[in-house]
XYZ file of C-alpha atoms in Angstrom:
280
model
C -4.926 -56.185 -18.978
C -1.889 -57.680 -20.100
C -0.716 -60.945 -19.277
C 3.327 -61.798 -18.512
C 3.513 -64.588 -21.759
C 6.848 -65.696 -19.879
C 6.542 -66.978 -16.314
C 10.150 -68.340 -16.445
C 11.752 -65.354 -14.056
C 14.271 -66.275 -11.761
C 15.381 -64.581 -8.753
C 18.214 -62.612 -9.189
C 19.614 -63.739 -5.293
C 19.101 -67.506 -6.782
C 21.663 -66.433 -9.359
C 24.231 -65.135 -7.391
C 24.434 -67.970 -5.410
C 25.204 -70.104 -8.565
C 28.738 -71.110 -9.280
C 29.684 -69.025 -12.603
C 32.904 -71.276 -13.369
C 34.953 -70.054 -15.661
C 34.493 -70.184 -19.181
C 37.058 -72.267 -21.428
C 40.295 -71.206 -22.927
C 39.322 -71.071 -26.506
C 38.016 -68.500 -29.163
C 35.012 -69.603 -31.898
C 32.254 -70.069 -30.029
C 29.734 -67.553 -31.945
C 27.253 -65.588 -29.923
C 24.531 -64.747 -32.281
C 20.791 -63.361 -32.575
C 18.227 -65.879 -32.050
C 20.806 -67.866 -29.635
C 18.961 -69.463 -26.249
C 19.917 -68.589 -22.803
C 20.022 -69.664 -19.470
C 20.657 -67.615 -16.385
C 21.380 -71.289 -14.377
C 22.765 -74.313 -16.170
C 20.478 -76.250 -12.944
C 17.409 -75.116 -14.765
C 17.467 -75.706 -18.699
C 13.764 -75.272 -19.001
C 13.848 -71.143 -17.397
C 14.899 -70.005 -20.677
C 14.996 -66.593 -22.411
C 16.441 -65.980 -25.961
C 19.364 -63.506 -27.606
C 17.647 -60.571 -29.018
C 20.764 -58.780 -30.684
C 24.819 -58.451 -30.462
C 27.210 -56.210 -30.765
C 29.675 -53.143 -29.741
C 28.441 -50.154 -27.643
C 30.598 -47.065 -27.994
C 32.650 -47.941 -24.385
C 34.132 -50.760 -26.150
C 32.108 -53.577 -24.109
C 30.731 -56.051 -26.495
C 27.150 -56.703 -25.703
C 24.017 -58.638 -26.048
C 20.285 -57.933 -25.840
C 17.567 -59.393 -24.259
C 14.121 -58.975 -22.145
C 14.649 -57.192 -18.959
C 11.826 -59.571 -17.758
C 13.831 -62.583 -17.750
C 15.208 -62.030 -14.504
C 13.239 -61.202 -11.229
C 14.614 -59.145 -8.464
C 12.101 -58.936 -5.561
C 14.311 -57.178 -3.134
C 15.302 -54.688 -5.889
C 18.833 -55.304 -4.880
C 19.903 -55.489 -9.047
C 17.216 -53.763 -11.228
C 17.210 -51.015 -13.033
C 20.601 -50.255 -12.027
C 24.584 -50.997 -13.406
C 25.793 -54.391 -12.509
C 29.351 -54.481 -12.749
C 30.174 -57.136 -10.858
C 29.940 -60.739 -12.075
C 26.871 -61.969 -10.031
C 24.680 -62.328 -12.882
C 26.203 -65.281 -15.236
C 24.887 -65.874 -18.722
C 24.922 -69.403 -20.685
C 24.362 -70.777 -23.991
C 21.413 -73.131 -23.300
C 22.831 -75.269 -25.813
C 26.372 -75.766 -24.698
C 26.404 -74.975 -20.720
C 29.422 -76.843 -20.035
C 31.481 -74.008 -22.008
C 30.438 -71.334 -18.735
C 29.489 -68.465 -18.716
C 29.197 -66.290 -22.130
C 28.516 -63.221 -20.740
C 27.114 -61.716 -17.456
C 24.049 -59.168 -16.706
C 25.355 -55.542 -16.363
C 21.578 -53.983 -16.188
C 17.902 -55.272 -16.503
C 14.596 -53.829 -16.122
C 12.295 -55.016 -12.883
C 9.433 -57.065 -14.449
C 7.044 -55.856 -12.464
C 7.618 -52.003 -13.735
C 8.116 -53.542 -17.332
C 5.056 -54.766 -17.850
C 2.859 -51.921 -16.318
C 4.336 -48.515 -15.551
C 7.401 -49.335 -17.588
C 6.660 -51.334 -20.007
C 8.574 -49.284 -22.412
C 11.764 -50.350 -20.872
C 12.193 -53.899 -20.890
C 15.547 -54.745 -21.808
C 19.068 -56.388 -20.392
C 22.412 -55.841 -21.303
C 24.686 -58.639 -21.043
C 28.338 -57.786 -21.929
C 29.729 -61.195 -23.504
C 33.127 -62.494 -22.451
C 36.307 -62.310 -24.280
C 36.441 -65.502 -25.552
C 33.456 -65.728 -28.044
C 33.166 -64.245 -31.532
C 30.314 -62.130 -31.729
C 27.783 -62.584 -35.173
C 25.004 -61.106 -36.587
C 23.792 -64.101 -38.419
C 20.842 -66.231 -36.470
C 19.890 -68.983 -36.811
C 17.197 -67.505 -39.150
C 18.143 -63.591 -39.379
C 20.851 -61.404 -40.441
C 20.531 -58.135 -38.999
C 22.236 -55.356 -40.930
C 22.681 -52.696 -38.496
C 19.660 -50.599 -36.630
C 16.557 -49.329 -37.715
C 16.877 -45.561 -38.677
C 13.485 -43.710 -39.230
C 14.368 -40.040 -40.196
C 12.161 -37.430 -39.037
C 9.787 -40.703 -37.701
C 7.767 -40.241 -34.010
C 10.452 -40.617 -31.364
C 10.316 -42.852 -28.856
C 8.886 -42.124 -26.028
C 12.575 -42.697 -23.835
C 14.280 -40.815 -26.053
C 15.655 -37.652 -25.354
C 15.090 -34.356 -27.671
C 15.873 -34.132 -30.289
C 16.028 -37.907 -31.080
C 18.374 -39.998 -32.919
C 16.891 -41.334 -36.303
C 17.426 -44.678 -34.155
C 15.596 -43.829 -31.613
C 12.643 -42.954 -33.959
C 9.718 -45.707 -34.468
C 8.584 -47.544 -37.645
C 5.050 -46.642 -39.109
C 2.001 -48.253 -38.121
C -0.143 -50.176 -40.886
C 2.468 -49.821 -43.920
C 6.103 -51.871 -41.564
C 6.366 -55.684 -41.044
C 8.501 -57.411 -38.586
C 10.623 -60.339 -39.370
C 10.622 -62.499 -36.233
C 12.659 -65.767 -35.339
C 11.782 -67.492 -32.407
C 11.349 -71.931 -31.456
C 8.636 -72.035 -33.599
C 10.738 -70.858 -36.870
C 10.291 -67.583 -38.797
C 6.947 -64.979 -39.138
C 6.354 -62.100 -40.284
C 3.300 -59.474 -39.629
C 2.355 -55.781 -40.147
C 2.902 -53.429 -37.179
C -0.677 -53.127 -35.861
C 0.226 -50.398 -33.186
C 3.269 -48.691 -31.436
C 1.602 -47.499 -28.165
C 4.673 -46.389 -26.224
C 6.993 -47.611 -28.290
C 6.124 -51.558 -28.296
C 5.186 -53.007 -31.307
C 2.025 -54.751 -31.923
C 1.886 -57.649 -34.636
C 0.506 -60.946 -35.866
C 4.347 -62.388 -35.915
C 3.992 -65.229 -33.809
C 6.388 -66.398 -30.415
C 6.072 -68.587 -27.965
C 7.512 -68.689 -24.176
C 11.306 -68.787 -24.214
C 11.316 -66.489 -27.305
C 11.406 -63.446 -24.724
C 14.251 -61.221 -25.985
C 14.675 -62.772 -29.633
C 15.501 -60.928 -32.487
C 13.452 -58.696 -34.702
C 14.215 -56.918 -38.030
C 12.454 -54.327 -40.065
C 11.251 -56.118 -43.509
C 12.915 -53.355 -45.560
C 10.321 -52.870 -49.010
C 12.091 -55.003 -51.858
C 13.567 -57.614 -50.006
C 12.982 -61.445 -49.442
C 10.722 -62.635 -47.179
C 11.406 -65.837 -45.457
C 10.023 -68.989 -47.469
C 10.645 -72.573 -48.085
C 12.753 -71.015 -51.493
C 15.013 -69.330 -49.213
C 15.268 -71.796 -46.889
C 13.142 -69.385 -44.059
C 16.149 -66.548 -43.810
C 15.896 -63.037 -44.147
C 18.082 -59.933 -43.004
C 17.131 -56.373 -42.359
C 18.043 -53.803 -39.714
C 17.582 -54.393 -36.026
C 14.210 -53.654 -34.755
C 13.283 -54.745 -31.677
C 13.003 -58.265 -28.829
C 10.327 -60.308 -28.491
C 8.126 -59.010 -25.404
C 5.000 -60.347 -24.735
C 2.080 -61.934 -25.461
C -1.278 -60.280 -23.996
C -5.149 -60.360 -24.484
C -4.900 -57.962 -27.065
C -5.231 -58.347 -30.396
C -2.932 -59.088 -32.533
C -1.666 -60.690 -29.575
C 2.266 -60.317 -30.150
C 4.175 -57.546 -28.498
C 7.873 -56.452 -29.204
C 10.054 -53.763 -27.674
C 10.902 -51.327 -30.324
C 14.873 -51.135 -30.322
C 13.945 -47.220 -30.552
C 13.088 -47.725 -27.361
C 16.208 -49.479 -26.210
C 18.378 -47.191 -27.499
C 17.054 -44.406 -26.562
C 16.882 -45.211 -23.024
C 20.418 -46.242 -22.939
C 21.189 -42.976 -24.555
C 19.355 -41.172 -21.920
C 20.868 -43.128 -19.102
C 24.327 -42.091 -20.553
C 23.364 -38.777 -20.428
C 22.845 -38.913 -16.256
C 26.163 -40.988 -15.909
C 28.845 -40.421 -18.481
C 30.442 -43.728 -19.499
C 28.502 -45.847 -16.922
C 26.198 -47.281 -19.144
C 26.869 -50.585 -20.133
C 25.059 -50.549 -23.523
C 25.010 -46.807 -24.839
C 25.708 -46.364 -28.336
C 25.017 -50.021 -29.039
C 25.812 -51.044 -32.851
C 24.744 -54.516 -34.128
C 28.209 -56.234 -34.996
C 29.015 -56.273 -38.927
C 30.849 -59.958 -38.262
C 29.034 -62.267 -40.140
């Protein structure tokens, strides 16, 4: 059975009645993989984390993160387009600034960690005055994962993108960056698309970035001061009886489901065709 790793939801209703203020007059302030978040400046400690940034084909510009963050028990938000600005987003580190982004969809928690587990995700489009990066505190993602002619996730429509196709079992490692530093681990399984490995997270890492270890390249270590890059592969998830313990949503999965959702409502979709940002 698995176990929610982070109990830090918040009601969506609890948010709404949060003042977003308005976020100051001035450019610079980089929104970047890896980058903590709160979803009320009142309660620092309910934190998730910044699992990837960038464009989506609409020309929003967007950040990823764990649909499970947020709670909505009267299912008033989830699992549906947000457009309005109910849902404010803040750098845990510098509240004061306001709101970087709000929450245009999320994924119940309840259906993410059972039924639809393969789904958990939130879309936050960012505001204009941040620059967006893809260098974290620890990782540099270089684009998505693309696995030609791979096993397709299970959200994805057919035939699948080469994005929207998973990494091997037994012979891929994850790069993961989370409070605890930088790990790495084999993929142990991809039952529905989620990615079991040994790469270690703790609570508050839920949504955090994860990269493909592409064969040839550095692995984090004291020589390189702990930083790697490779493509986009997934957010930090859970962390359940199972083992290895650690759980990831596959950004196959992500992807695909946004491209499916896209499909039902033409330029709705906050999200479709997401593209990590090539700013550094």
């Amino acid at each position: 059975m698995i176990r929610r790793w982070c109990v830090l939801v918040l009601s969506l209703t609890v948010l709404w009645t949060v003042a977003a203020g308005a976020a100051r007059a001035e450019t610079g302030k980089r929104v970047h993989n890896g980058m903590q978040i709160l979803f009320s400046p009142s309660t620092p400690s309910a934190f998730c984390t910044i699992g990837a940034v960038g464009n989506d084909k609409y020309g929003h510009r967007i950040a990823i993160s764990a649909g499970h963050c947020l709670n909505d028990p009267d299912g008033t938000y989830a699992d549906r387009e947000i457009p309005d600005d109910v849902a404010p987003v803040y750098d845990r580190a510098d509240p004061a600034f306001g709101p970087i982004g709000h929450v245009r969809y999320f994924k119940d928690p309840e259906g993410s960690q059972t039924g639809h587990m393969t789904k958990d995700y939130m879309i936050i489009e960012l505001v204009p005055q941040v620059t967006l990066s893809s260098q974290g505190p620890y990782l540099k993602q270089t684009g998505e994962v693309r696995v030609p002619g791979g096993t397709a996730s299970p959200n994805a429509l057919r035939p699948a993108l080469d994005s929207e196709r998973l990494l091997a079992t037994g012979n891929e490692e994850l790069i993961v960056a989370g409070q605890t530093g930088v790990w790495f681990g084999t993929i142990m399984d991809t039952t529905g698309g989620i990615y079991r490995s040994p790469a270690a997270h703790l609570p508050g890492d839920s949504g955090g970035p994860a990269v493909r270890h592409v064969p040839g390249s550095e692995l984090p270590s004291q020589e390189n001061g702990f930083q790697a890059e490779g493509p986009w592969a997934g957010i930090t998830k859970a962390i359940t009886l199972s083992l290895p313990p650690f759980e990831y949503t596959s950004s196959a999965n992500i992807l695909a489901d946004l491209r499916a959702r896209d499909a039902v409502t033409p330029g709705g979709v906050y999200g479709a065709g997401f593209e990590v940002t090539g700013n550094p």
